[in-house]
């Protein structure tokens, strides 16, 4: 029996000035199916779904939805028509409540005279939250009270409220814990069982293989092919994405040790949230992995070590003189860098150009006379990172918000690598990047290790922890439950027992 097609895209092209983001892409979405979109960063995946959902207007080409022409004016128009999107970037406003975020732009349905019936709004929002299957979030809470994963779950509710016939999930799962991912995939199963369709963009090939019925590969703005799940393998998909044979293993293969010198030390620290009497030492030339479930406290630990989370008891010290770290300014002065998991909110300025983001760490070293910045030094400072990290942008004046996820992450790396810091805290550094960029980042981490830099790698992916770390500390409920040394025989199963 032939599958009903909900959406047809015919030769869709999208230009941004001289940049051709999409080149005559054909793409179909059948009813009752999960369609995966994969490709390297900058391949056009997010641009395609942005055209489908009304964020962008196509330069050329046409779309049909349920047999009629489809050209949404904006996201709201698309949602009213039955296509909703969960965007890659942050899509909530921190000062508003959960309910206000969910119904942003639709408050009129709760109006009573000149007033908004917030009790009714909160009740309707809570009903949607419960329907999706989210626990621990109340509709009257402020978004600023929620962590990154919880905010992303509210974005899912926001998209789901329209009960769309097509739900687009753009790089959402990499921001979620295992439990929250399961909530999302349970929702996807319900939607497809009802004859609706889902489009998933993900860099997790194993995840795509598990949940997607059809897998479409994009490269350099062009469609390479669409494969049925049964005809695809992870290796073949990766080869189609990068256009060449892909080595299966791109983690470290060495068993090199690290120096005795302690670069960073936490001595019985306790924070307001999650961390209790925790101690650790990070050595020069070491990659120290921190793992656990997303709510184990490891993300709070990264902030506490950098001075971004108040330490109520104990101390954090860094550098040769083991200076006490009490705030981020002191951390930076002691040659510490911090890459947050919440990239768009805490690591980069989306509305600023690449140049300003990278240059922001170099004001002292790029001074000429007195307090004046040497433009020549600053340009060299930025250009070295853009070229060295192969940041794909038409120039360093390009706004960061217009870059792909992987290139945004490269800007984060460039911002901190430019100043040659000695201690680098990396919280989920490869989140939302493709396999090619991951390989580049792993190679960079290894080169930093060889140069004697101390790296604290906070990570939710066990293969990455095992593949890159000299030591692994597993956390549970704000405490370290186990230490593992680097070993060729170390398995995920051994580690999981100490996480759950």
Short mmCIF file of C-alpha atoms in Angstrom, two decimals:
data_model
loop_
_atom_site.label_atom_id
_atom_site.label_comp_id
_atom_site.label_asym_id
_atom_site.label_seq_id
_atom_site.Cartn_x
_atom_site.Cartn_y
_atom_site.Cartn_z
CA UNK A 1 0.00 0.00 0.00
CA UNK A 2 1.42 3.39 -1.01
CA UNK A 3 2.16 5.72 1.89
CA UNK A 4 0.25 9.03 2.02
CA UNK A 5 2.61 12.00 1.63
CA UNK A 6 1.90 14.88 4.02
CA UNK A 7 4.57 17.29 2.78
CA UNK A 8 6.43 17.57 -0.52
CA UNK A 9 9.36 19.93 -1.10
CA UNK A 10 10.26 20.53 -4.76
CA UNK A 11 13.68 21.94 -5.66
CA UNK A 12 13.93 24.18 -2.59
CA UNK A 13 16.81 26.67 -2.71
CA UNK A 14 17.79 29.27 -0.12
CA UNK A 15 20.46 31.95 -0.55
CA UNK A 16 21.94 34.18 2.14
CA UNK A 17 23.73 36.77 0.04
CA UNK A 18 26.45 34.90 -1.82
CA UNK A 19 26.03 31.83 0.39
CA UNK A 20 23.83 29.10 -1.11
CA UNK A 21 22.52 27.25 1.93
CA UNK A 22 20.14 25.00 -0.05
CA UNK A 23 20.41 23.97 -3.71
CA UNK A 24 17.26 22.53 -5.30
CA UNK A 25 16.47 20.10 -2.48
CA UNK A 26 13.65 17.55 -2.93
CA UNK A 27 12.27 16.17 0.33
CA UNK A 28 9.07 14.24 1.15
CA UNK A 29 7.45 13.51 4.53
CA UNK A 30 5.05 10.50 4.60
CA UNK A 31 2.27 10.21 7.19
CA UNK A 32 2.98 7.97 10.18
CA UNK A 33 6.73 8.06 9.67
CA UNK A 34 9.78 9.50 11.47
CA UNK A 35 12.09 11.16 8.93
CA UNK A 36 15.71 11.75 9.91
CA UNK A 37 17.75 14.62 8.46
CA UNK A 38 21.50 14.15 8.82
CA UNK A 39 24.58 15.88 7.49
CA UNK A 40 27.68 17.76 8.59
CA UNK A 41 27.35 21.16 10.25
CA UNK A 42 26.48 23.67 7.55
CA UNK A 43 24.94 21.02 5.25
CA UNK A 44 21.56 22.83 5.20
CA UNK A 45 19.48 20.70 7.60
CA UNK A 46 18.30 23.52 9.86
CA UNK A 47 17.80 25.83 6.89
CA UNK A 48 15.49 23.29 5.21
CA UNK A 49 13.24 22.88 8.26
CA UNK A 50 13.31 26.65 8.78
CA UNK A 51 11.85 27.05 5.28
CA UNK A 52 9.26 24.33 5.95
CA UNK A 53 8.19 26.00 9.23
CA UNK A 54 8.08 29.59 7.97
CA UNK A 55 11.20 30.93 9.72
CA UNK A 56 12.75 31.58 6.27
CA UNK A 57 11.19 32.05 2.87
CA UNK A 58 12.71 29.93 0.08
CA UNK A 59 14.64 31.74 -2.64
CA UNK A 60 13.11 29.34 -5.16
CA UNK A 61 11.18 26.08 -5.29
CA UNK A 62 7.75 25.12 -4.00
CA UNK A 63 6.11 23.06 -1.24
CA UNK A 64 2.83 21.16 -0.97
CA UNK A 65 1.21 20.21 2.34
CA UNK A 66 -1.77 17.85 2.34
CA UNK A 67 -2.08 18.35 -1.41
CA UNK A 68 -2.26 22.17 -1.29
CA UNK A 69 0.47 24.81 -1.84
CA UNK A 70 2.41 25.50 1.38
CA UNK A 71 4.13 28.83 1.99
CA UNK A 72 3.81 29.85 5.66
CA UNK A 73 4.41 33.54 6.38
CA UNK A 74 6.04 32.83 9.76
CA UNK A 75 6.24 30.25 12.54
CA UNK A 76 2.83 31.13 13.96
CA UNK A 77 1.25 30.71 10.53
CA UNK A 78 2.98 27.33 10.20
CA UNK A 79 1.79 26.21 13.63
CA UNK A 80 -1.79 27.17 12.88
CA UNK A 81 -1.53 25.13 9.68
CA UNK A 82 -0.33 22.01 11.49
CA UNK A 83 3.50 22.10 11.33
CA UNK A 84 5.36 22.90 14.57
CA UNK A 85 9.10 23.17 15.19
CA UNK A 86 11.32 22.82 18.26
CA UNK A 87 14.24 25.06 17.28
CA UNK A 88 17.90 24.35 17.98
CA UNK A 89 18.48 27.67 19.74
CA UNK A 90 16.97 28.68 23.07
CA UNK A 91 13.26 29.27 22.56
CA UNK A 92 12.06 30.44 25.98
CA UNK A 93 12.09 33.75 27.89
CA UNK A 94 13.55 33.46 31.38
CA UNK A 95 11.53 36.18 33.11
CA UNK A 96 8.18 34.68 32.10
CA UNK A 97 6.43 31.72 33.69
CA UNK A 98 6.25 28.29 32.10
CA UNK A 99 2.60 28.89 31.16
CA UNK A 100 3.35 32.34 29.70
CA UNK A 101 6.09 30.82 27.55
CA UNK A 102 3.86 28.01 26.31
CA UNK A 103 1.08 30.39 25.30
CA UNK A 104 3.26 33.31 24.22
CA UNK A 105 1.39 35.26 21.52
CA UNK A 106 -1.88 33.44 22.28
CA UNK A 107 -2.81 35.06 25.56
CA UNK A 108 -6.04 36.32 24.00
CA UNK A 109 -7.72 32.95 24.44
CA UNK A 110 -7.53 33.48 28.22
CA UNK A 111 -8.77 37.06 28.22
CA UNK A 112 -11.67 38.06 30.43
CA UNK A 113 -12.58 41.62 29.59
CA UNK A 114 -9.36 43.60 29.90
CA UNK A 115 -7.66 40.99 32.09
CA UNK A 116 -5.88 37.68 31.48
CA UNK A 117 -7.20 34.71 33.43
CA UNK A 118 -3.83 33.37 34.60
CA UNK A 119 -5.43 30.65 36.69
CA UNK A 120 -7.00 29.18 33.56
CA UNK A 121 -3.76 29.65 31.59
CA UNK A 122 -1.76 27.83 34.26
CA UNK A 123 -4.30 24.99 34.38
CA UNK A 124 -4.22 24.53 30.59
CA UNK A 125 -0.42 24.63 30.54
CA UNK A 126 -0.19 22.06 33.34
CA UNK A 127 -2.59 19.81 31.44
CA UNK A 128 -0.25 19.91 28.42
CA UNK A 129 2.84 19.30 30.57
CA UNK A 130 1.21 16.23 32.11
CA UNK A 131 -0.02 15.04 28.71
CA UNK A 132 3.52 15.10 27.32
CA UNK A 133 4.70 13.19 30.40
CA UNK A 134 7.02 15.71 32.06
CA UNK A 135 7.61 15.44 35.81
CA UNK A 136 8.85 18.02 38.30
CA UNK A 137 7.74 21.16 36.44
CA UNK A 138 4.78 23.33 37.46
CA UNK A 139 3.16 25.78 35.06
CA UNK A 140 3.52 28.76 37.43
CA UNK A 141 7.31 28.38 37.77
CA UNK A 142 9.60 30.99 36.17
CA UNK A 143 11.70 29.70 33.28
CA UNK A 144 14.81 31.09 34.99
CA UNK A 145 14.23 28.51 37.76
CA UNK A 146 14.68 25.66 35.26
CA UNK A 147 17.88 24.12 33.92
CA UNK A 148 18.71 23.72 30.22
CA UNK A 149 17.06 20.30 29.91
CA UNK A 150 13.85 21.44 31.60
CA UNK A 151 13.64 24.56 29.42
CA UNK A 152 13.99 22.37 26.35
CA UNK A 153 11.13 20.19 27.58
CA UNK A 154 8.93 23.31 27.82
CA UNK A 155 9.78 24.06 24.19
CA UNK A 156 8.53 20.56 23.33
CA UNK A 157 5.24 21.30 25.11
CA UNK A 158 5.03 24.64 23.31
CA UNK A 159 5.31 22.89 19.93
CA UNK A 160 3.02 20.01 20.94
CA UNK A 161 0.13 22.22 22.10
CA UNK A 162 -1.02 22.63 18.48
CA UNK A 163 -1.24 18.81 18.13
CA UNK A 164 0.67 19.16 14.84
CA UNK A 165 0.43 16.82 11.89
CA UNK A 166 4.19 17.33 11.42
CA UNK A 167 6.49 17.92 14.40
CA UNK A 168 10.04 19.10 13.62
CA UNK A 169 12.71 18.32 16.22
CA UNK A 170 15.88 20.30 15.41
CA UNK A 171 18.90 19.19 17.46
CA UNK A 172 16.84 18.83 20.62
CA UNK A 173 17.88 15.46 22.04
CA UNK A 174 21.52 16.50 22.61
CA UNK A 175 20.29 18.95 25.29
CA UNK A 176 18.26 16.28 27.12
CA UNK A 177 19.07 13.63 29.70
CA UNK A 178 18.35 9.96 28.99
CA UNK A 179 15.07 10.15 30.92
CA UNK A 180 13.91 13.27 29.08
CA UNK A 181 14.90 11.80 25.72
CA UNK A 182 12.65 8.86 26.49
CA UNK A 183 9.74 11.23 27.19
CA UNK A 184 10.29 12.87 23.79
CA UNK A 185 10.53 9.57 21.92
CA UNK A 186 7.41 8.23 23.65
CA UNK A 187 5.62 11.35 22.39
CA UNK A 188 6.97 10.76 18.88
CA UNK A 189 5.67 7.19 18.93
CA UNK A 190 2.21 8.44 19.93
CA UNK A 191 2.17 11.01 17.13
CA UNK A 192 3.19 8.57 14.41
CA UNK A 193 0.73 5.96 15.70
CA UNK A 194 -1.98 8.58 15.08
CA UNK A 195 -0.84 8.99 11.46
CA UNK A 196 1.14 12.16 12.07
CA UNK A 197 4.80 12.61 11.03
CA UNK A 198 8.03 13.74 12.71
CA UNK A 199 11.21 15.21 11.24
CA UNK A 200 14.30 14.74 13.41
CA UNK A 201 17.64 16.50 12.93
CA UNK A 202 20.36 14.80 14.97
CA UNK A 203 24.10 14.19 14.92
CA UNK A 204 23.62 11.00 16.94
CA UNK A 205 23.65 8.45 14.12
CA UNK A 206 22.79 5.55 16.43
CA UNK A 207 19.76 7.49 17.65
CA UNK A 208 18.70 8.20 14.06
CA UNK A 209 19.08 4.53 13.19
CA UNK A 210 16.95 3.47 16.14
CA UNK A 211 14.02 5.85 15.77
CA UNK A 212 13.82 6.99 12.14
CA UNK A 213 12.00 5.10 9.36
CA UNK A 214 13.60 7.18 6.58
CA UNK A 215 17.00 8.90 6.64
CA UNK A 216 17.80 11.79 4.29
CA UNK A 217 21.43 12.86 3.93
CA UNK A 218 22.35 16.47 3.04
CA UNK A 219 25.80 17.71 2.06
CA UNK A 220 26.78 21.29 1.18
CA UNK A 221 23.15 22.29 0.75
CA UNK A 222 22.27 19.42 -1.61
CA UNK A 223 20.34 16.22 -1.01
CA UNK A 224 22.60 13.19 -1.35
CA UNK A 225 19.99 10.45 -0.92
CA UNK A 226 17.12 9.12 1.21
CA UNK A 227 17.52 5.66 2.71
CA UNK A 228 15.04 3.31 4.32
CA UNK A 229 16.06 2.29 7.82
CA UNK A 230 16.60 -1.33 6.79
CA UNK A 231 18.95 -0.27 3.97
CA UNK A 232 21.18 1.93 6.14
CA UNK A 233 24.16 1.33 8.42
CA UNK A 234 25.86 3.89 10.69
CA UNK A 235 29.10 3.63 8.73
CA UNK A 236 27.39 4.11 5.36
CA UNK A 237 25.48 7.16 6.63
CA UNK A 238 28.67 8.74 7.94
CA UNK A 239 30.42 8.13 4.63
CA UNK A 240 27.55 9.78 2.74
CA UNK A 241 27.68 12.76 5.12
CA UNK A 242 31.38 13.48 4.75
CA UNK A 243 31.86 12.18 1.20
CA UNK A 244 34.68 9.82 2.09
CA UNK A 245 35.49 6.64 4.02
CA UNK A 246 35.14 7.19 7.76
CA UNK A 247 37.29 5.52 10.37
CA UNK A 248 35.10 4.02 13.09
CA UNK A 249 37.43 4.98 15.92
CA UNK A 250 38.43 8.61 16.35
CA UNK A 251 39.08 8.67 20.09
CA UNK A 252 42.55 8.54 21.62
CA UNK A 253 44.47 5.33 21.15
CA UNK A 254 47.43 6.17 23.42
CA UNK A 255 47.86 5.22 27.06
CA UNK A 256 50.02 8.24 27.95
CA UNK A 257 49.99 9.39 31.53
CA UNK A 258 49.96 12.91 32.96
CA UNK A 259 52.16 15.13 35.13
CA UNK A 260 52.30 15.05 38.93
CA UNK A 261 51.73 18.81 39.13
CA UNK A 262 48.21 19.66 40.35
CA UNK A 263 46.66 22.39 38.23
CA UNK A 264 43.22 22.54 39.89
CA UNK A 265 42.04 21.27 43.25
CA UNK A 266 38.65 21.04 44.96
CA UNK A 267 38.83 20.41 48.70
CA UNK A 268 35.60 19.19 50.30
CA UNK A 269 33.40 21.68 48.43
CA UNK A 270 29.68 22.05 49.02
CA UNK A 271 27.39 24.22 46.92
CA UNK A 272 23.85 25.47 47.39
CA UNK A 273 22.72 23.03 44.70
CA UNK A 274 23.70 19.37 44.41
CA UNK A 275 27.39 19.21 45.47
CA UNK A 276 28.25 17.78 48.92
CA UNK A 277 31.79 17.51 50.36
CA UNK A 278 33.39 16.79 47.00
CA UNK A 279 37.15 16.65 46.46
CA UNK A 280 39.21 16.16 43.31
CA UNK A 281 42.57 16.97 41.75
CA UNK A 282 43.19 17.79 38.09
CA UNK A 283 46.78 17.47 36.89
CA UNK A 284 48.73 19.23 34.18
CA UNK A 285 48.65 17.19 30.97
CA UNK A 286 45.54 15.31 32.10
CA UNK A 287 42.06 14.86 30.67
CA UNK A 288 39.92 14.15 33.73
CA UNK A 289 36.46 12.90 32.79
CA UNK A 290 33.40 13.61 34.93
CA UNK A 291 30.38 11.41 34.19
CA UNK A 292 26.97 10.50 35.53
CA UNK A 293 23.29 11.07 34.90
CA UNK A 294 22.43 14.64 33.91
CA UNK A 295 21.08 15.51 37.37
CA UNK A 296 24.04 14.05 39.30
CA UNK A 297 25.59 17.48 39.90
CA UNK A 298 28.39 17.37 37.32
CA UNK A 299 27.21 20.49 35.47
CA UNK A 300 27.02 22.40 38.77
CA UNK A 301 30.52 21.14 39.57
CA UNK A 302 31.92 22.74 36.41
CA UNK A 303 30.41 26.10 37.35
CA UNK A 304 31.64 25.82 40.96
CA UNK A 305 35.23 25.10 39.89
CA UNK A 306 35.17 28.19 37.64
CA UNK A 307 33.66 30.43 40.32
CA UNK A 308 30.26 30.72 38.64
CA UNK A 309 28.46 28.75 41.39
CA UNK A 310 28.97 29.87 45.04
CA UNK A 311 30.95 27.40 47.16
CA UNK A 312 29.42 27.37 50.66
CA UNK A 313 32.09 25.20 52.27
CA UNK A 314 35.52 23.94 51.26
CA UNK A 315 37.69 25.60 48.62
CA UNK A 316 38.75 25.57 44.97
CA UNK A 317 42.38 26.45 44.19
CA UNK A 318 44.22 26.73 40.87
CA UNK A 319 47.58 27.45 39.29
CA UNK A 320 51.16 27.13 40.48
CA UNK A 321 50.48 29.14 43.62
CA UNK A 322 47.12 27.36 44.16
CA UNK A 323 45.18 30.62 44.29
CA UNK A 324 41.69 30.39 45.79
CA UNK A 325 39.01 30.66 43.08
CA UNK A 326 35.98 32.60 44.31
CA UNK A 327 34.62 34.08 41.08
CA UNK A 328 35.00 33.84 37.30
CA UNK A 329 37.25 36.91 37.12
CA UNK A 330 39.76 35.28 39.48
CA UNK A 331 39.52 32.05 37.48
CA UNK A 332 40.36 33.80 34.20
CA UNK A 333 43.27 35.65 35.82
CA UNK A 334 44.60 32.24 36.86
CA UNK A 335 44.48 31.01 33.26
CA UNK A 336 41.23 29.07 33.56
CA UNK A 337 38.66 28.69 30.76
CA UNK A 338 35.09 27.40 30.95
CA UNK A 339 32.88 26.09 28.13
CA UNK A 340 29.28 25.78 29.29
CA UNK A 341 26.91 23.07 28.12
CA UNK A 342 24.34 25.84 27.57
CA UNK A 343 26.31 27.30 24.67
CA UNK A 344 23.82 29.82 23.33
CA UNK A 345 22.97 31.32 26.73
CA UNK A 346 26.31 31.19 28.55
CA UNK A 347 29.25 30.71 26.15
CA UNK A 348 28.69 33.05 23.20
CA UNK A 349 26.90 36.26 22.28
CA UNK A 350 24.56 35.19 19.49
CA UNK A 351 23.78 38.74 18.39
CA UNK A 352 27.48 39.65 18.06
CA UNK A 353 29.82 38.75 15.17
CA UNK A 354 32.42 35.99 15.25
CA UNK A 355 35.13 38.65 15.59
CA UNK A 356 33.78 40.15 18.83
CA UNK A 357 33.14 36.76 20.41
CA UNK A 358 36.70 35.52 19.90
CA UNK A 359 38.32 38.90 20.59
CA UNK A 360 36.49 39.18 23.95
CA UNK A 361 39.19 37.16 25.77
CA UNK A 362 42.11 39.09 24.27
CA UNK A 363 41.70 42.70 25.32
CA UNK A 364 44.78 42.61 27.58
CA UNK A 365 47.13 40.83 25.18
CA UNK A 366 46.00 42.92 22.20
CA UNK A 367 46.70 46.31 23.74
CA UNK A 368 49.07 48.57 21.88
CA UNK A 369 49.86 51.75 23.79
CA UNK A 370 48.21 52.27 27.16
CA UNK A 371 44.58 51.15 27.07
CA UNK A 372 44.24 51.28 23.29
CA UNK A 373 43.58 48.03 21.42
CA UNK A 374 45.89 47.30 18.51
CA UNK A 375 43.53 46.46 15.65
CA UNK A 376 46.31 44.62 13.82
CA UNK A 377 47.01 42.39 16.83
CA UNK A 378 43.29 41.83 17.42
CA UNK A 379 42.71 40.85 13.79
CA UNK A 380 45.59 38.36 13.90
CA UNK A 381 44.26 37.03 17.24
CA UNK A 382 40.85 36.30 15.68
CA UNK A 383 41.99 35.21 12.22
CA UNK A 384 44.34 32.60 13.71
CA UNK A 385 41.38 30.86 15.37
CA UNK A 386 39.01 31.20 12.40
CA UNK A 387 41.59 29.60 10.10
CA UNK A 388 43.00 27.10 12.59
CA UNK A 389 39.59 25.79 13.65
CA UNK A 390 38.16 26.04 10.10
CA UNK A 391 35.17 28.08 11.24
CA UNK A 392 32.82 28.23 8.26
CA UNK A 393 31.78 31.87 7.89
CA UNK A 394 31.96 34.32 4.98
CA UNK A 395 34.05 36.60 7.24
CA UNK A 396 34.66 37.18 10.95
CA UNK A 397 32.03 39.94 10.76
CA UNK A 398 29.28 37.32 10.31
CA UNK A 399 26.79 37.21 13.18
CA UNK A 400 27.19 34.06 15.31
CA UNK A 401 23.42 33.40 15.35
CA UNK A 402 23.57 32.65 11.60
CA UNK A 403 26.19 29.89 11.99
CA UNK A 404 25.48 26.16 12.23
CA UNK A 405 25.70 24.48 15.64
CA UNK A 406 29.13 23.02 14.99
CA UNK A 407 30.56 26.35 13.87
CA UNK A 408 29.07 28.08 16.91
CA UNK A 409 30.89 25.55 19.06
CA UNK A 410 34.11 26.23 17.17
CA UNK A 411 33.68 29.92 18.03
CA UNK A 412 33.47 28.90 21.71
CA UNK A 413 36.69 26.89 21.35
CA UNK A 414 38.34 29.77 19.49
CA UNK A 415 37.36 32.28 22.16
CA UNK A 416 39.23 30.33 24.84
CA UNK A 417 42.02 28.73 22.79
CA UNK A 418 43.17 32.10 21.47
CA UNK A 419 44.54 33.15 24.86
CA UNK A 420 46.31 29.86 25.56
CA UNK A 421 44.72 29.01 28.93
CA UNK A 422 46.30 26.32 31.13
CA UNK A 423 43.12 24.89 32.72
CA UNK A 424 40.06 24.24 30.55
CA UNK A 425 36.69 23.09 31.88
CA UNK A 426 34.66 21.60 29.02
CA UNK A 427 31.01 20.82 29.73
CA UNK A 428 29.64 18.61 26.93
CA UNK A 429 31.96 20.21 24.32
CA UNK A 430 30.79 18.05 21.40
CA UNK A 431 27.05 18.51 22.02
CA UNK A 432 25.23 19.18 18.75
CA UNK A 433 28.20 18.82 16.40
CA UNK A 434 28.72 16.38 13.54
CA UNK A 435 31.24 13.55 13.40
CA UNK A 436 33.74 15.58 11.40
CA UNK A 437 33.79 18.43 13.93
CA UNK A 438 33.89 15.92 16.79
CA UNK A 439 37.03 14.36 15.33
CA UNK A 440 38.62 17.82 15.08
CA UNK A 441 37.72 18.60 18.70
CA UNK A 442 39.06 15.29 19.98
CA UNK A 443 42.31 15.90 18.14
CA UNK A 444 42.51 19.41 19.61
CA UNK A 445 41.91 18.06 23.13
CA UNK A 446 44.70 15.54 22.68
CA UNK A 447 47.08 18.24 21.40
CA UNK A 448 46.21 20.40 24.42
CA UNK A 449 46.94 17.46 26.71
CA UNK A 450 50.30 16.90 25.05
CA UNK A 451 51.09 20.59 25.53
CA UNK A 452 50.61 20.15 29.28
CA UNK A 453 47.15 21.73 29.55
CA UNK A 454 44.75 20.42 32.20
CA UNK A 455 41.29 19.51 30.87
CA UNK A 456 38.21 18.72 32.92
CA UNK A 457 35.80 16.94 30.55
CA UNK A 458 32.20 16.86 31.80
CA UNK A 459 30.27 14.53 29.54
CA UNK A 460 27.00 12.58 29.37
CA UNK A 461 28.26 10.23 26.63
CA UNK A 462 30.13 7.22 28.02
CA UNK A 463 32.00 6.31 24.79
CA UNK A 464 33.46 9.84 24.73
CA UNK A 465 34.49 9.65 28.40
CA UNK A 466 36.13 6.25 27.97
CA UNK A 467 37.78 7.23 24.70
CA UNK A 468 39.27 10.55 25.78
CA UNK A 469 39.92 10.49 29.56
CA UNK A 470 43.03 9.58 31.55
CA UNK A 471 40.83 9.14 34.61
CA UNK A 472 37.05 9.10 35.00
CA UNK A 473 35.19 10.21 38.13
CA UNK A 474 31.57 9.08 38.26
CA UNK A 475 29.09 11.23 40.19
CA UNK A 476 25.74 10.42 41.78
CA UNK A 477 23.63 12.76 43.93
CA UNK A 478 26.38 15.37 44.15
CA UNK A 479 29.16 13.00 45.24
CA UNK A 480 31.88 10.95 43.54
CA UNK A 481 30.99 7.27 43.65
CA UNK A 482 33.89 5.74 41.72
CA UNK A 483 37.17 6.46 39.97
CA UNK A 484 38.23 4.58 36.82
CA UNK A 485 41.72 4.66 35.31
CA UNK A 486 42.29 4.67 31.57
CA UNK A 487 42.18 1.13 30.23
CA UNK A 488 41.64 -0.55 26.88
CA UNK A 489 39.31 -3.01 28.62
CA UNK A 490 37.08 -0.46 30.39
CA UNK A 491 33.42 -0.96 29.39
CA UNK A 492 30.28 1.15 29.64
CA UNK A 493 28.61 -1.56 31.73
CA UNK A 494 31.25 -1.26 34.47
CA UNK A 495 30.63 2.49 34.70
CA UNK A 496 26.82 2.45 34.55
CA UNK A 497 26.58 0.43 37.79
CA UNK A 498 28.00 3.43 39.69
CA UNK A 499 25.79 6.02 37.96
CA UNK A 500 22.33 4.62 38.69
#
